[in-house]
Structure formats: structure tokens, C-alpha cells
Coordinates of C-alpha atoms in Angstrom, one line a residue:
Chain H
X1 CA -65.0 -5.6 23.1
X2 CA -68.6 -4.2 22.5
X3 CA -69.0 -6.1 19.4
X4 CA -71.3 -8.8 19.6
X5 CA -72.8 -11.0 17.0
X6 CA -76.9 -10.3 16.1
X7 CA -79.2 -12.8 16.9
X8 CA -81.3 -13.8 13.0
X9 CA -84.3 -12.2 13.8
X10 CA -84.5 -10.0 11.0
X11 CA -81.9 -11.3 8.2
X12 CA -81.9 -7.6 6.7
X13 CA -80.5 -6.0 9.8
X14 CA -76.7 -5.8 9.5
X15 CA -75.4 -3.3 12.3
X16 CA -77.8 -2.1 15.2
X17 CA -76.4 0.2 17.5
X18 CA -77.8 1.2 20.7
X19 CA -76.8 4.0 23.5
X20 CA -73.6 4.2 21.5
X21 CA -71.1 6.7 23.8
X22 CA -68.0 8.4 23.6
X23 CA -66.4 10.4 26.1
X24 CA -62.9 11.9 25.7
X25 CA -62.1 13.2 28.8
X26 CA -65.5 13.4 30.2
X27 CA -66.6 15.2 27.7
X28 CA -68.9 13.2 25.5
X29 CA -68.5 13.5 21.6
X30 CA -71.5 11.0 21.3
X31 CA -74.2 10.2 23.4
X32 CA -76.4 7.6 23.7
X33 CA -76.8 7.1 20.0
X34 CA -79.1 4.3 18.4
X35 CA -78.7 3.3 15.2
X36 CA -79.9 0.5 13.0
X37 CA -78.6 -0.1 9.4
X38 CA -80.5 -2.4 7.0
X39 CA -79.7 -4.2 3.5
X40 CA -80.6 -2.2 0.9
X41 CA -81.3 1.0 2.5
X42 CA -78.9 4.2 2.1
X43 CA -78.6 5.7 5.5
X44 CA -76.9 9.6 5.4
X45 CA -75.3 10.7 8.7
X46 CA -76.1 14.3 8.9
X47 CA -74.6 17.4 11.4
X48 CA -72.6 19.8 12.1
X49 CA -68.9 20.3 12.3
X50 CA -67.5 17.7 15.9
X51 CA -71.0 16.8 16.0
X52 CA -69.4 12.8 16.6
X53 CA -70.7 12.0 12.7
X54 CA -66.8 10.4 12.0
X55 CA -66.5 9.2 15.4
X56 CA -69.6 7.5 15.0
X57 CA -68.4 5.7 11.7
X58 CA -65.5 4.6 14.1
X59 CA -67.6 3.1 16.6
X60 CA -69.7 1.4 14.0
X61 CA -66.4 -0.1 12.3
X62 CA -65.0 -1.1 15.6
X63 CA -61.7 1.6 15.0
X64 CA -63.0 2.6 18.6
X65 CA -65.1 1.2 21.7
X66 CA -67.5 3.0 22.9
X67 CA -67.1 4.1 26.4
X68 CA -71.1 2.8 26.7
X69 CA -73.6 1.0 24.6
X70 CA -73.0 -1.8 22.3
X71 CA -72.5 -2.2 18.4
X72 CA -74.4 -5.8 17.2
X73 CA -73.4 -7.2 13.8
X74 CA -74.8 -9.4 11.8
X75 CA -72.8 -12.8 11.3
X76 CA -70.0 -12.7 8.4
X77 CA -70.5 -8.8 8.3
X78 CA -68.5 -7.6 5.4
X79 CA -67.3 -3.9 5.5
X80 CA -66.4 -1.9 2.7
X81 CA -65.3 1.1 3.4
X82 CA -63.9 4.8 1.7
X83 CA -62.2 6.9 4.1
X84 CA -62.5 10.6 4.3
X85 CA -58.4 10.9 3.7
X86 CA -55.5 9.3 2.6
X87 CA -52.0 10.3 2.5
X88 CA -49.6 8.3 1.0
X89 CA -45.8 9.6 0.7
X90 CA -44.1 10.2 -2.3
X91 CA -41.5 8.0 -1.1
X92 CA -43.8 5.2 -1.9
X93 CA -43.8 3.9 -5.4
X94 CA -47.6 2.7 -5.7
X95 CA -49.6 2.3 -8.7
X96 CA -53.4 2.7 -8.4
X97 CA -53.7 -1.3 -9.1
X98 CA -51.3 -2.3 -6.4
X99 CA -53.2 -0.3 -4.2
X100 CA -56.3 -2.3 -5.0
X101 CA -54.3 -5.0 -4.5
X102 CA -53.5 -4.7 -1.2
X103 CA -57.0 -5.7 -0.2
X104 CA -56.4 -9.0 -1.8
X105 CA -57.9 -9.4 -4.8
X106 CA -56.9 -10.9 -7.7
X107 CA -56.1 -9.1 -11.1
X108 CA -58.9 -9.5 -12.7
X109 CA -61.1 -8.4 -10.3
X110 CA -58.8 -5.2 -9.9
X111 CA -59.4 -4.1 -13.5
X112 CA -63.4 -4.8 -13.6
X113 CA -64.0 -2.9 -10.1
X114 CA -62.1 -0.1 -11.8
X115 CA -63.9 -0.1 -14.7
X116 CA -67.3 -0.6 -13.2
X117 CA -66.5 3.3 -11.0
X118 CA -65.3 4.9 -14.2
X119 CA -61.2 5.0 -12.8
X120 CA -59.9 2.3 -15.1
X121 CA -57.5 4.9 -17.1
X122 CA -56.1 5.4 -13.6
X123 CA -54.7 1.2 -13.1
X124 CA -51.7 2.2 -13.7
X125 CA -50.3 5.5 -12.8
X126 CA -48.7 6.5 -9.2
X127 CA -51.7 6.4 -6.5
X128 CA -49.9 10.6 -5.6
X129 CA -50.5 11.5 -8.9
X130 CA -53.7 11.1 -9.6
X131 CA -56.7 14.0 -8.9
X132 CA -59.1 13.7 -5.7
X133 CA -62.3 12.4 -7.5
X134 CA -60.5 10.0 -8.9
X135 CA -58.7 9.2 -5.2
X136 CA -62.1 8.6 -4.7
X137 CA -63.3 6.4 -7.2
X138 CA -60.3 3.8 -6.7
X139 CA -61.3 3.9 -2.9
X140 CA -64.5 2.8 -4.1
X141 CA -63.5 0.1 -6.5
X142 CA -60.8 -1.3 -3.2
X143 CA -64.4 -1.2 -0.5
X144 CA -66.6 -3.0 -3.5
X145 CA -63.8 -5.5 -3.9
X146 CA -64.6 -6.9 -0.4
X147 CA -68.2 -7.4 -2.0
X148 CA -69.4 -5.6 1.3
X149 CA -72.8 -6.3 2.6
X150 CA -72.2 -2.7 3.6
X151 CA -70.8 0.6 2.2
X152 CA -69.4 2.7 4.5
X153 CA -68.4 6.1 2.8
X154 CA -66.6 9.6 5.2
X155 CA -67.7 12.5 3.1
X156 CA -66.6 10.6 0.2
X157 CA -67.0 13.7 -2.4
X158 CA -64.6 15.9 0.3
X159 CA -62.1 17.6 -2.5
X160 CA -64.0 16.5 -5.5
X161 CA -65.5 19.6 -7.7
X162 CA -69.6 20.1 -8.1
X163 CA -69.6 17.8 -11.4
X164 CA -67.8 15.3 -9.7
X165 CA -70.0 15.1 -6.7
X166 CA -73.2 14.5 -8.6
X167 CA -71.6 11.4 -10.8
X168 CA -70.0 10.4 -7.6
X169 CA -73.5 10.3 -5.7
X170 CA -75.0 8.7 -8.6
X171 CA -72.3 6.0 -9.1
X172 CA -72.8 5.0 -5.2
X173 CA -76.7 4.8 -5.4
X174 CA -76.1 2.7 -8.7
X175 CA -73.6 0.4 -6.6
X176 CA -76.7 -0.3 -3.6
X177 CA -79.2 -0.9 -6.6
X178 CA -76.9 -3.3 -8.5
X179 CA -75.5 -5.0 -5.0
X180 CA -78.2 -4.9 -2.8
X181 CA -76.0 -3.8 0.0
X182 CA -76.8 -1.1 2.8
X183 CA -74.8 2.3 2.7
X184 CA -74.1 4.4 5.6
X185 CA -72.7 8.0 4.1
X186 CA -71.4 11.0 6.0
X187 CA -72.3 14.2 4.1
X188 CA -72.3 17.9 4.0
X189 CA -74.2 17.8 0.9
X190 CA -77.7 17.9 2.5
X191 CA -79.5 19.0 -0.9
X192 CA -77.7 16.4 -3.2
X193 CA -78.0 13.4 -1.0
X194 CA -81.3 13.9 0.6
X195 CA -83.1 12.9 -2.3
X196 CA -81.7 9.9 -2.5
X197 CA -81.9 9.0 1.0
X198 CA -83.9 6.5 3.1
X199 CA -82.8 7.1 6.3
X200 CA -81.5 10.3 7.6
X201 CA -79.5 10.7 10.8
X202 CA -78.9 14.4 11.8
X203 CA -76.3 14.0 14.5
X204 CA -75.1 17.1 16.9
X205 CA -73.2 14.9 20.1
X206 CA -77.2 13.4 20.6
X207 CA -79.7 11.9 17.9
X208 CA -81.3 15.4 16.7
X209 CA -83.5 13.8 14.4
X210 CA -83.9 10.7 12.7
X211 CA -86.2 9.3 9.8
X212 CA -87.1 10.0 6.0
X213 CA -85.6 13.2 4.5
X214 CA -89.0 14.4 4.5
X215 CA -89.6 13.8 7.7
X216 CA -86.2 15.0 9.5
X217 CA -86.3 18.6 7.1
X218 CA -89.0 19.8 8.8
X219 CA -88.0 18.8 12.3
X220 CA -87.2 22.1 14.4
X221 CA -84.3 20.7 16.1
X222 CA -82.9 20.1 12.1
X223 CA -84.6 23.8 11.1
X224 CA -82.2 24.9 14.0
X225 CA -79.0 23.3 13.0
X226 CA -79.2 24.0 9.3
X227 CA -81.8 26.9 9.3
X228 CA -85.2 27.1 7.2
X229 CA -82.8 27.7 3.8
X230 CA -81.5 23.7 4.0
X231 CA -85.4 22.9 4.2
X232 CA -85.8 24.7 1.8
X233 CA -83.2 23.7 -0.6
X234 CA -84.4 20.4 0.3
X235 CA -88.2 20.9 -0.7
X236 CA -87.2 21.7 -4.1
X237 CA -85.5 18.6 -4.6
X238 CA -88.0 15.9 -3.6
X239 CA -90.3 17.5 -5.7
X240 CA -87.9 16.3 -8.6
X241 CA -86.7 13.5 -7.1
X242 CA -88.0 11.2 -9.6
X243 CA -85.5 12.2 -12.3
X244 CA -81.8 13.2 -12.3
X245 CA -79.3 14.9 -14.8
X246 CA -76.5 13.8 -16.0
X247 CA -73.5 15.6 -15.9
X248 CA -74.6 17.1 -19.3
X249 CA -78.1 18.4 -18.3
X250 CA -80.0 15.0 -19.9
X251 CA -82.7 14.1 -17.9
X252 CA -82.3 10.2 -16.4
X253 CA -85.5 8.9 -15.0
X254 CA -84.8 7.7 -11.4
X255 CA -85.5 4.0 -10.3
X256 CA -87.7 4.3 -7.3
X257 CA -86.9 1.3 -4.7
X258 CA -88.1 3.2 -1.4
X259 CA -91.2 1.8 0.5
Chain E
X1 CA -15.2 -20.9 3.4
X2 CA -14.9 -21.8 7.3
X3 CA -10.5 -21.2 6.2
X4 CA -11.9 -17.9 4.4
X5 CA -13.1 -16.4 7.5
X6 CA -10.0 -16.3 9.3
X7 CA -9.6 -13.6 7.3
X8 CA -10.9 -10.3 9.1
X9 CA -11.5 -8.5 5.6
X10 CA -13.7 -11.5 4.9
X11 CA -15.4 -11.6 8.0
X12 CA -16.0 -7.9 7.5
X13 CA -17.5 -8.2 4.2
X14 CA -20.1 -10.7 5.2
X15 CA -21.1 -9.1 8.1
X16 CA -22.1 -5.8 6.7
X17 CA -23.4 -7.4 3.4
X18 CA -25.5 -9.6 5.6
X19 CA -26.9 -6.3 7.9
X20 CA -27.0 -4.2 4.3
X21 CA -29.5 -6.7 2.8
X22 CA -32.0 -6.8 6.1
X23 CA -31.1 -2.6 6.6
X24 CA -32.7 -1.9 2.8
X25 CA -36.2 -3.3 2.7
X26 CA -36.7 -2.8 6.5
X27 CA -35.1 1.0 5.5
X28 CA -37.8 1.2 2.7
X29 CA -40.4 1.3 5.9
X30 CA -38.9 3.5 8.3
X31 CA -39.0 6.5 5.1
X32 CA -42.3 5.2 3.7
X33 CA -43.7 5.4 7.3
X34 CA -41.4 8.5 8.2
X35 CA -40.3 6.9 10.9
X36 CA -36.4 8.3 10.6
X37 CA -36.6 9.8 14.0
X38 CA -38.0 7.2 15.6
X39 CA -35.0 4.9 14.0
X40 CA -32.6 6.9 15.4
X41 CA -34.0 7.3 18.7
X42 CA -34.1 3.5 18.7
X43 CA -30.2 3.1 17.5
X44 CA -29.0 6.1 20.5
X45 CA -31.1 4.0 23.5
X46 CA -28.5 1.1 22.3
X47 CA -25.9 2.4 24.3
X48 CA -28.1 1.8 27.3
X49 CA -28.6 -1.8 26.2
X50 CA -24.3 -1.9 26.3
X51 CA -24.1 -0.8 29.7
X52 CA -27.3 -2.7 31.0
X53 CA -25.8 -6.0 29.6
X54 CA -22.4 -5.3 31.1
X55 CA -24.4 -5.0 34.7
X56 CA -26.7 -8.1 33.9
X57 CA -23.6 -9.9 33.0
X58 CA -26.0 -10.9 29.8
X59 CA -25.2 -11.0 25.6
X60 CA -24.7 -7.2 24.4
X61 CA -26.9 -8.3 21.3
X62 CA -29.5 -9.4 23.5
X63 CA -29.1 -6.5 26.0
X64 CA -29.5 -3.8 22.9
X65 CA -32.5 -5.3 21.7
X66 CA -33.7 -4.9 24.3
X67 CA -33.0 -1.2 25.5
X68 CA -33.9 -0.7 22.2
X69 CA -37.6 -2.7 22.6
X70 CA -38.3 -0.9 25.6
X71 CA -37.2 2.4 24.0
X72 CA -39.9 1.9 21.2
X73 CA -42.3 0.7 23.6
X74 CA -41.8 3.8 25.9
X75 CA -42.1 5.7 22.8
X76 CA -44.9 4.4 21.3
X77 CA -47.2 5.2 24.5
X78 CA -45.8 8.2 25.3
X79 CA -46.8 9.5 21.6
X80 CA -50.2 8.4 22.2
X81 CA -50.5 10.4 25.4
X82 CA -49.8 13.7 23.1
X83 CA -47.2 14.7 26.5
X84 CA -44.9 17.0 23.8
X85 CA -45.0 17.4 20.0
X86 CA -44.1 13.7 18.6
X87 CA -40.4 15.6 17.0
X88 CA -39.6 17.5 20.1
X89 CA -40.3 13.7 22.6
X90 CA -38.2 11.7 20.1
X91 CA -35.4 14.4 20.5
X92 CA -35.5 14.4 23.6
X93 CA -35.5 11.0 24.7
X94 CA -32.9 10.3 22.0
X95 CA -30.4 11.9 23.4
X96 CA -31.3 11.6 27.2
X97 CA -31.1 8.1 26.0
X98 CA -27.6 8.5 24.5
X99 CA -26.4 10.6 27.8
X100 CA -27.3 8.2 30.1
X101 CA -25.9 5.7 28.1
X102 CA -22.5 7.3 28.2
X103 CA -22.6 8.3 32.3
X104 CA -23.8 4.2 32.3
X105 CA -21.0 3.3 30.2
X106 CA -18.4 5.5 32.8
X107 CA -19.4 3.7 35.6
X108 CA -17.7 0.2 34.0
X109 CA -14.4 0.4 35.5
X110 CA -13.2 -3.1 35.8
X111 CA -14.3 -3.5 32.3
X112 CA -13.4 -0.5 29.8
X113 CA -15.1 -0.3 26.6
X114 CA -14.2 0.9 23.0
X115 CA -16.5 3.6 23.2
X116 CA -15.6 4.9 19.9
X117 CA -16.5 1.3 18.6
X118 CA -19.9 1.3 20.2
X119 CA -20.4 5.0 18.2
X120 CA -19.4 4.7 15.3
X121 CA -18.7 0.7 14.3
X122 CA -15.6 -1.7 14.4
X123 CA -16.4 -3.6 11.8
X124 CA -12.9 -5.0 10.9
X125 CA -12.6 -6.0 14.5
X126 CA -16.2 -8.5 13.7
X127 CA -15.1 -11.6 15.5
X128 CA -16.5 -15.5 14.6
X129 CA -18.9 -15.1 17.4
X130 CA -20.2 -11.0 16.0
X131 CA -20.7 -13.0 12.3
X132 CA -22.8 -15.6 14.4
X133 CA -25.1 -13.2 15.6
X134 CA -25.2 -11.4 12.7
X135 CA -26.3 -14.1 10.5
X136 CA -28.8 -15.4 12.9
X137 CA -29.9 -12.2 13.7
X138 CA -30.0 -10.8 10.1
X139 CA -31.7 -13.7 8.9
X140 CA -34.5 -14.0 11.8
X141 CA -35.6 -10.0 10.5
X142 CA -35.4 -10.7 7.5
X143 CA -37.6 -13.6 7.2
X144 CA -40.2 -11.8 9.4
X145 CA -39.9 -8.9 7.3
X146 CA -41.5 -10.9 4.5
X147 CA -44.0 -12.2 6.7
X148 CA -45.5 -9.2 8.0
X149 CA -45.0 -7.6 4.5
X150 CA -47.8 -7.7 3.1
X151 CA -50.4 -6.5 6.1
X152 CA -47.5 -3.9 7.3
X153 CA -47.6 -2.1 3.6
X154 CA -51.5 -2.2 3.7
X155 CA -51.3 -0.2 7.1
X156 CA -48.6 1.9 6.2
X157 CA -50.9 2.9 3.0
X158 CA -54.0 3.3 5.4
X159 CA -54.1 2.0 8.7
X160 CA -57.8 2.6 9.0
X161 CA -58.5 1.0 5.7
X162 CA -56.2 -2.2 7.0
X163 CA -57.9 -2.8 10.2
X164 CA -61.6 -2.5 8.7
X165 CA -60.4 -5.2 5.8
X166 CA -58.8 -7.6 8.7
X167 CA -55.3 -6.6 9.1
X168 CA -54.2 -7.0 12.6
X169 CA -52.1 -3.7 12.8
X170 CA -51.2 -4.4 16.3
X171 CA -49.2 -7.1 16.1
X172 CA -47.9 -6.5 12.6
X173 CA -46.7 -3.3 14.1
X174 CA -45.0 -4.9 17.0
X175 CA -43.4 -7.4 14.8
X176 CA -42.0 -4.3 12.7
X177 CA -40.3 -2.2 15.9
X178 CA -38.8 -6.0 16.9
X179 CA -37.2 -6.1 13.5
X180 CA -36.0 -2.8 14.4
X181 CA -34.7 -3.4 17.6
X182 CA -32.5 -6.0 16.4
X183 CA -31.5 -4.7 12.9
X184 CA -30.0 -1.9 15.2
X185 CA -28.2 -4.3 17.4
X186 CA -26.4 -6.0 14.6
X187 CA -25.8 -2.7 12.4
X188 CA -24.1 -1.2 15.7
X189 CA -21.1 -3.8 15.6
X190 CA -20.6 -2.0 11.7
X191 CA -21.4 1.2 11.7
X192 CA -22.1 2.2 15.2
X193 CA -25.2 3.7 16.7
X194 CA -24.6 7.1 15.6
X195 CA -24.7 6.1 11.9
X196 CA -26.7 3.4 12.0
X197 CA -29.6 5.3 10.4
X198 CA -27.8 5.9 7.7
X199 CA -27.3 2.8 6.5
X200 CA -31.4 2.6 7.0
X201 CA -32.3 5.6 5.2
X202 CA -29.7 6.3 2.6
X203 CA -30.0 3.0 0.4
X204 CA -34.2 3.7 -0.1
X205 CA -32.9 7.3 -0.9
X206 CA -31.1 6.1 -3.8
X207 CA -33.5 3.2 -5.1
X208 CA -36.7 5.3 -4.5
X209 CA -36.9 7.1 -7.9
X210 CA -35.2 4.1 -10.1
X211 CA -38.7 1.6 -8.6
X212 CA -41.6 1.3 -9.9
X213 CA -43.0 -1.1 -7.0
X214 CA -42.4 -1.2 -3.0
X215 CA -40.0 -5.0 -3.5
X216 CA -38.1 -3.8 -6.6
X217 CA -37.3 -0.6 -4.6
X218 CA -36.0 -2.9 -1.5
X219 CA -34.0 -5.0 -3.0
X220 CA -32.3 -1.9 -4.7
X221 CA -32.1 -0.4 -1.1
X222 CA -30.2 -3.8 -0.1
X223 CA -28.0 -3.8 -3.4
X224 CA -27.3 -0.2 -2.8
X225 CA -26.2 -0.9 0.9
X226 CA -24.0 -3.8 0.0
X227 CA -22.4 -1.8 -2.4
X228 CA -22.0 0.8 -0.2
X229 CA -20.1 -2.0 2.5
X230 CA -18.1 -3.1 0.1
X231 CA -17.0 0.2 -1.5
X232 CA -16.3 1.4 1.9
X233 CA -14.4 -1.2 3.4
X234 CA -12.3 -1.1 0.8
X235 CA -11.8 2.4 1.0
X236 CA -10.6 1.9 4.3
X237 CA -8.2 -0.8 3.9
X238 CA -6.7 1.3 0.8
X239 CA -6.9 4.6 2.4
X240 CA -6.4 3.8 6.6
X241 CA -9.9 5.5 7.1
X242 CA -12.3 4.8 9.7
X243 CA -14.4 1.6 8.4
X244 CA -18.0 2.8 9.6
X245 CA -18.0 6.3 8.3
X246 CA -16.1 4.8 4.9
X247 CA -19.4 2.9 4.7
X248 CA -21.9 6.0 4.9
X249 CA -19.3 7.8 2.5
X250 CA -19.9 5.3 0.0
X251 CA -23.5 5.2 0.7
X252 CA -23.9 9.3 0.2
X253 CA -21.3 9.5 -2.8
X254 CA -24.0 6.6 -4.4
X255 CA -27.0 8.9 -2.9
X256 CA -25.1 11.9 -4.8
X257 CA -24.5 10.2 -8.1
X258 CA -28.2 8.9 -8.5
X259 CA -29.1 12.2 -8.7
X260 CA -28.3 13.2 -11.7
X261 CA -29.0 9.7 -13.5
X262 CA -32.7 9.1 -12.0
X263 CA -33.6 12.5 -13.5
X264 CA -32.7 11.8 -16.9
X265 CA -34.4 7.9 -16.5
X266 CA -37.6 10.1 -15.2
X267 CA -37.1 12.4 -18.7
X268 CA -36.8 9.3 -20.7
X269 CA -39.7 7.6 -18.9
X270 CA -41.5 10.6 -19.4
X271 CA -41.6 11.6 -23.0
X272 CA -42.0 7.5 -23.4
X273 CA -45.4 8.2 -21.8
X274 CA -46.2 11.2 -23.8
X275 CA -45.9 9.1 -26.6
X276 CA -47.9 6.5 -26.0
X277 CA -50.7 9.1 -25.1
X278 CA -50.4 10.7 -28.5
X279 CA -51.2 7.1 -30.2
X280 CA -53.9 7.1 -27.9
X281 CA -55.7 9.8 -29.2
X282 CA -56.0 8.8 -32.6

């Protein structure tokens, strides 16, 4: 076991990764990959297609061990954490509650968490019948039921239509401001999540680039992977970034809490 | 009740009602985890554990658990090193399992064996010592069924999900194929190890669309397999049938009749629900 405990040198730290690798059959999927993840902050994990961006989130959650490096956690690290895909059989009576439930919280707690991501007309139908956003929602309400210190989201708006994605992204930036904890995201959605970024990764098997949006969208080795059209896209956003819309075109002034 | 069970029909009785209540939940599992392959692979290997205990000069119970163990063991690693298609390696070792058993089994000449017994069950022929090991056996997977219950229905949801909230997969996992193992080496005594999946699969066929939850549909699974013993063995005291196969009969004549009767509860349930929305909306 990699995992080791961080020394409290810097309280805010709460995962710091370095010369995290993974080699499946010699070939490496990661390599040498440092990371740090910090309360507060939003941290999106960027790249291509098997560029190790899930394999990464394995590492980080301790699903895998690295084949080098080492994964430090702070002490009492709490993990919440939305998958990219579930499958539960048919066979499997389940209501969306008792599948909250199975995380161990109590009642109570069940029907507030569901509530506070919007999914509480869901509590009690069959967790197969209901539609992919709100799959994604109650996966949500189960990884803030742990009360994580950290959010760990795989693509979470994967399936979920365009209107869905922006209350989605909005709902998970209003969970950091309210909870004060640190999210690490895997997305394709460079335009939508970049402007509500801190930290951007941009991952292909190595560390392409790493640092503010504004930063990493001009890097070549980012110009390269996505093309000048992501920058682009990108640029027009942060010039707007201190407002969003709602899903009905209002204008919603955005809290600023980035250095 | 120690008079009653000098009476075969007696003895029968309890000891399929006793493998029929531990076959249902742990049945529940094996479909909810799709694992109905990997039962039966488990149940055909038993036949080795026969002939292996014969050799050893050990407990048959003991020696199928064992076989069987192993077999899930051997399984379980081989499906990790992706050798053939997870369907095509169950397959195969299932019934290389079961051939070897058998060629095994040939090779016992001093001691000849009711082969059709070991196939397909001798229930009426259950002696004291069978019921012993039964009960014991019955009762051990049972009560770790509940234990692991919990943490082995979070990772049959999502095992990623379980292991990042705490669940230690593992050893629930471990804890589930041991249950297996010896709910297969009691159920072969009653149904034999050819049908011994039925007995795991049918009853959670029947319950699945009368439950609302995971523990109400067991314990209809267990009520529909001791129904199912019952109806059978009777059957085959009335009729001079075989007892095991009586069993599954009774078990797919049950499967059959649910049919019908969950669809029209799911119609009822359903326009309930419509219902209720329409008083919703105003």
C-alpha cells in the first residue's frame, strides 16, 4: 500500500500525489503524474480519450496502486464520490432511498440530501427507472451524505442533456461554496467547466499542462490536444465568467472565491 | 419431535425446508449479481468433492465444500486473467469439473456410489446424521448471510462506490462464495448437483416482481422454495416420482403461475400510481 498519511504542514492539503504510475503490461497509462488537491478549490482533470484521466481517479481513491509513486492523504480523509456508471439489474427491487441508504445514513438525512440536488420526487421510485440526470443527482446526494472533505465526480454529466449539464455544473460548484470541500472533476466539457475552474489538469499518459484555465488554454501542448477552437471557445467564456444563466436565460451574478 | 424423525417423510421435510430457507436469500444474490453460471459451475465441481472425500477417507460435506471452494477460487482468478470469455471458462470448467468427477467416482470400486443420488438428490433416503449437517450447515450460511448483508448488497449495487465508502469487498466477497460452497453441499443430498441451481434461481424468479425491497423479496424466495419441497415431496410420495426433480417441478409450476398474477398486481399497482399523480397535479 502506497497510501500514506500527510504530515499537517498545510491543513488545506487533502490528497498530494507525486510521480503517480501505471503500467499495464509495460505499457504505461500514467506517468509520473503529480498532483495536489486542496480544500476549497475545484480541480478539473482534462484529456483525451485513454489519456489515464479515470485511472487517475483510481489511483487517487486507492481502487488501484500505482506501480510507482505515492498517494498522501490527509488524516480522516473523507471521499465522496459519483461514478461515471452504474448498472443495477432489474432483478433488484431498489428504490432511490434505499440506495442512499446503503451508504448509511439515516432517513432523515436521505430526504434533505435529495432535496438539497433537486432529486427528491425521485425517493421513492425504482433506482432502473429513473432518467440519467437524475442517476446523477442521487449519486450526488449518496457522495454528500459522507459529508466528504472531497468530491470526487467521473464525467458526472456523461448521458445527461445540454440543460442538464449546466444545472448539474452549477449545483456542484454551489455544493464546494456551501461545504467548503475540494472537488476533483473529470470532464469533456472544457467550455462549461473551465470557467469555473481553479485548477486545470490536462492529462494525455504525462502532465500536459497544469494551472489556471487561463493559463493551461493557451499552453501549446493544450492548443495541440484540443486545437486553437477549445481556446477559443474558452476565451469567450472567461470574459463572462462573472455571471451565469439559468436554465431559463436569467442572468445570475457569479460569487467570485478564486484568489 | 426426536420420535417424529424416525419418520423419513419427516426427516425429508425438514431437510429441504431447512436448505429452501438459506437457498432463497442467498439465490436473491447469485441473480442480482448474475452469478447463475458461476452457481452451477460451483454445484457440478461437487462431484469432485464426493470422490476426493472417498480417497481422503474424510466427511463428503466437508470434502464438497471444499471442491466447491477451490472451484470458485480457481474461478475467480482465472476470470481476472481474461484467459477466455468469463461464459465460455465457466462452461468449460463446469463440465470438465463434472467429467472428472464421474471418471473419479469410477475409480471407487470397493465402495460403489448411488450416482444417480449424487445427480439428482435422495432426499427421502436423508439420514439422522444428513439432517445434522444440514441444520448446522444451513444455519452457519444463514447467519453469515445476514452478516455480510448489508456491505455485500452495497457492492453488488456498486462495487467501486462500496470500497471508496469503506466496504471491505474482499472479504465480504469471500464470505459470499463460502456460503455458496456449502449451501451446495447441503442442497446436493436434496436435489442433487445437477438441479441444485434451481432451487437457487427459481424461488427469486417467482418473488422478484411481487417485492418492493431486496429482504421482502428473500424471504419470498425462501417461502417459495419451501413450498416448492413440500409440494414436491408430496408429489412424490402420492405419485412414485423421483423426489428431487418433484421439487424443481413444483418450483417451475409456482414460477409459471406467478406469471400471470404479478402482472395483474403490477396493473393494479400501476393505475394506483397514476392516480395518486393526478391528485398531485391539482
Amino acid at each position: 500500500m502506497n497510501m500514506t498519511t500527510l504530515a499537517a504542514t498545510d491543513p488545506a492539503v487533502l490528497i498530494d500525489a507525486r510521480g503517480l504510475t501505471k503500467r499495464y503490461g509495460g505499457q504505461a497509462a500514467l506517468d509520473a503524474v503529480d498532483l495536489t488537491l486542496r480544500r476549497g478549490e475545484l480541480t478539473t482533470l482534462i484529456g483525451p480519450n485513454g489519456a489515464g484521466k479515470t485511472t487517475l481517479v483510481r489511483l487517487l481513491l486507492g481502487l488501484e496502486q500505482p506501480s510507482a509513486g505515492t498517494v498522501r492523504t490527509a488524516e480522516g480523509l473523507r471521499i465522496g464520490y459519483v461514478p461515471q456508471r452504474i448498472h443495477v439489474d432489474d432483478a433488484l427491487p431498489i428504490t432511490v432511498r434505499r440506495f442512499l441508504a446503503l451508504g448509511g445514513a439515516p432517513r432523515e438525512a436521505i430526504t434533505e440530501a435529495l432535496r438539497e440536488v433537486g432529486a427528491a420526487h425521485v425517493m421513492h421510485k425504482p433506482l432502473q427507472t429513473i432518467s440519467g440526470g437524475e442517476m446523477r443527482r442521487a449519486l450526488l446526494a449518496r457522495a454528500l451524505l459522507r459529508n466528504p472533505d472531497l468530491l470526487v465526480l467521473d464525467e458526472p454529466t456523461a448521458g445527461v442533456d445540454l440543460n442538464g449539464q449546466a444545472e448539474l455544473y452549477a449545483l456542484i460548484n454551489a455544493v464546494r461554496r456551501e461545504k467548503n470541500c475540494a472537488v476533483l472533476l473529470i470532464s469533456h466539457d472544457l467550455h462549461v467547466v473551465m470557467a469555473a475552474t481553479d485548477h486545470v489538469l490536462c492529462l494525455n499518459h504525462h502532465v500536459c499542462c497544469s494551472g489556471s484555465p487561463d493559463a493551461v488554454s493557451e499552453h501549446p501542448e493544450y492548443l495541440a490536444l484540443f486545437g486553437p477552437k477549445a481556446a477559443q471557445t474558452h476565451a469567450v467564456y472567461t470574459h463572462h465568467h462573472d455571471h451565469t444563466h439559468t436554465v431559463a436565460g436569467d442572468v445570475v451574478p457569479l460569487q467570485k472565491d478564486q484568489p | 419431535m426426536t420420535v417424529l424423525l424416525d419418520d423419513f417423510v419427516v426427516r425429508a421435510l425438514v431437510a429441504g425446508i431447512a436448505v429452501a430457507l438459506v437457498a432463497g436469500p442467498l439465490g436473491c444474490f447469485i441473480v442480482w449479481r448474475r452469478m447463475a453460471f458461476f452457481g452451477a459451475t460451483m454445484s457440478h465441481a461437487a462431484l469432485l468433492g464426493v470422490s476426493l472425500a472417498f480417497l481422503l477417507n474424510i466427511n463428503m460435506t466437508l470434502g464438497i465444500i471444499g471442491a466447491s471452494a477451490v472451484t470458485a477460487a480457481t474461478l475467480l482468478s482465472l476470470t481476472r486473467l481474461h484467459v477466455l470469455p468469463t461464459d465460455a471458462l465457466l462452461g468449460l470448467l463446469a463440465h470438465a469439473a463434472l467429467a472428472l468427477g464421474l471418471v473419479a467416482i469410477s475409480f471407487q470400486d470397493t465402495l460403489r456410489v448411488d450416482l444417480m443420488g449424487l445427480l439428482f438428490g435422495d432426499i427421502l433416503s436423508v439420514s439422522r446424521g444428513d439432517l445434522g449437517w444440514i441444520l448446522g450447515g444451513g444455519a452457519a450460511a444463514l447467519g453469515v448471510l445476514a452478516l455480510i448483508w448489508r456491505p455485500l448488497l452495497s457492492a453488488t449495487v456498486h462495487e467501486e462506490l462500496a470500497i471508496v465508502e469503506g466496504v471491505r469487498v474482499r472479504l465480504t466477497h469471500a464470505a459470499f462464495v463460502l456460503v455458496m460452497a456449502v449451501v451446495v453441499a447441503i442442497a446436493m443430498k436434496i436435489v442433487g448437483l445437477l438441479l441444485i441451481i434451481s432451487m437457487l434461481l427459481i424461488p427469486p424468479a417467482v418473488a422478484r416482481r411481487f417485492a418492493p425491497t431486496p429482504e421482502i423479496m428473500a424471504a419470498i424466495a425462501a417461502l417459495v422454495g419451501v413450498l416448492s419441497v413440500i409440494g414436491g415431496i408430496e408429489a412424490s410420495l402420492a405419485w412414485d416420482t423421483p423426489a428431487g426433480p418433484s421439487i424443481v417441478t413444483a418450483a417451475t409450476i409456482l414460477f409459471i403461475v406467478s406469471l400471470p398474477l404479478s402482472g395483474a398486481l403490477w396493473r393494479a399497482l400501476f393505475s394506483r400510481n397514476e392516480k395518486a399523480h393526478h391528485h398531485h397535479d391539482h
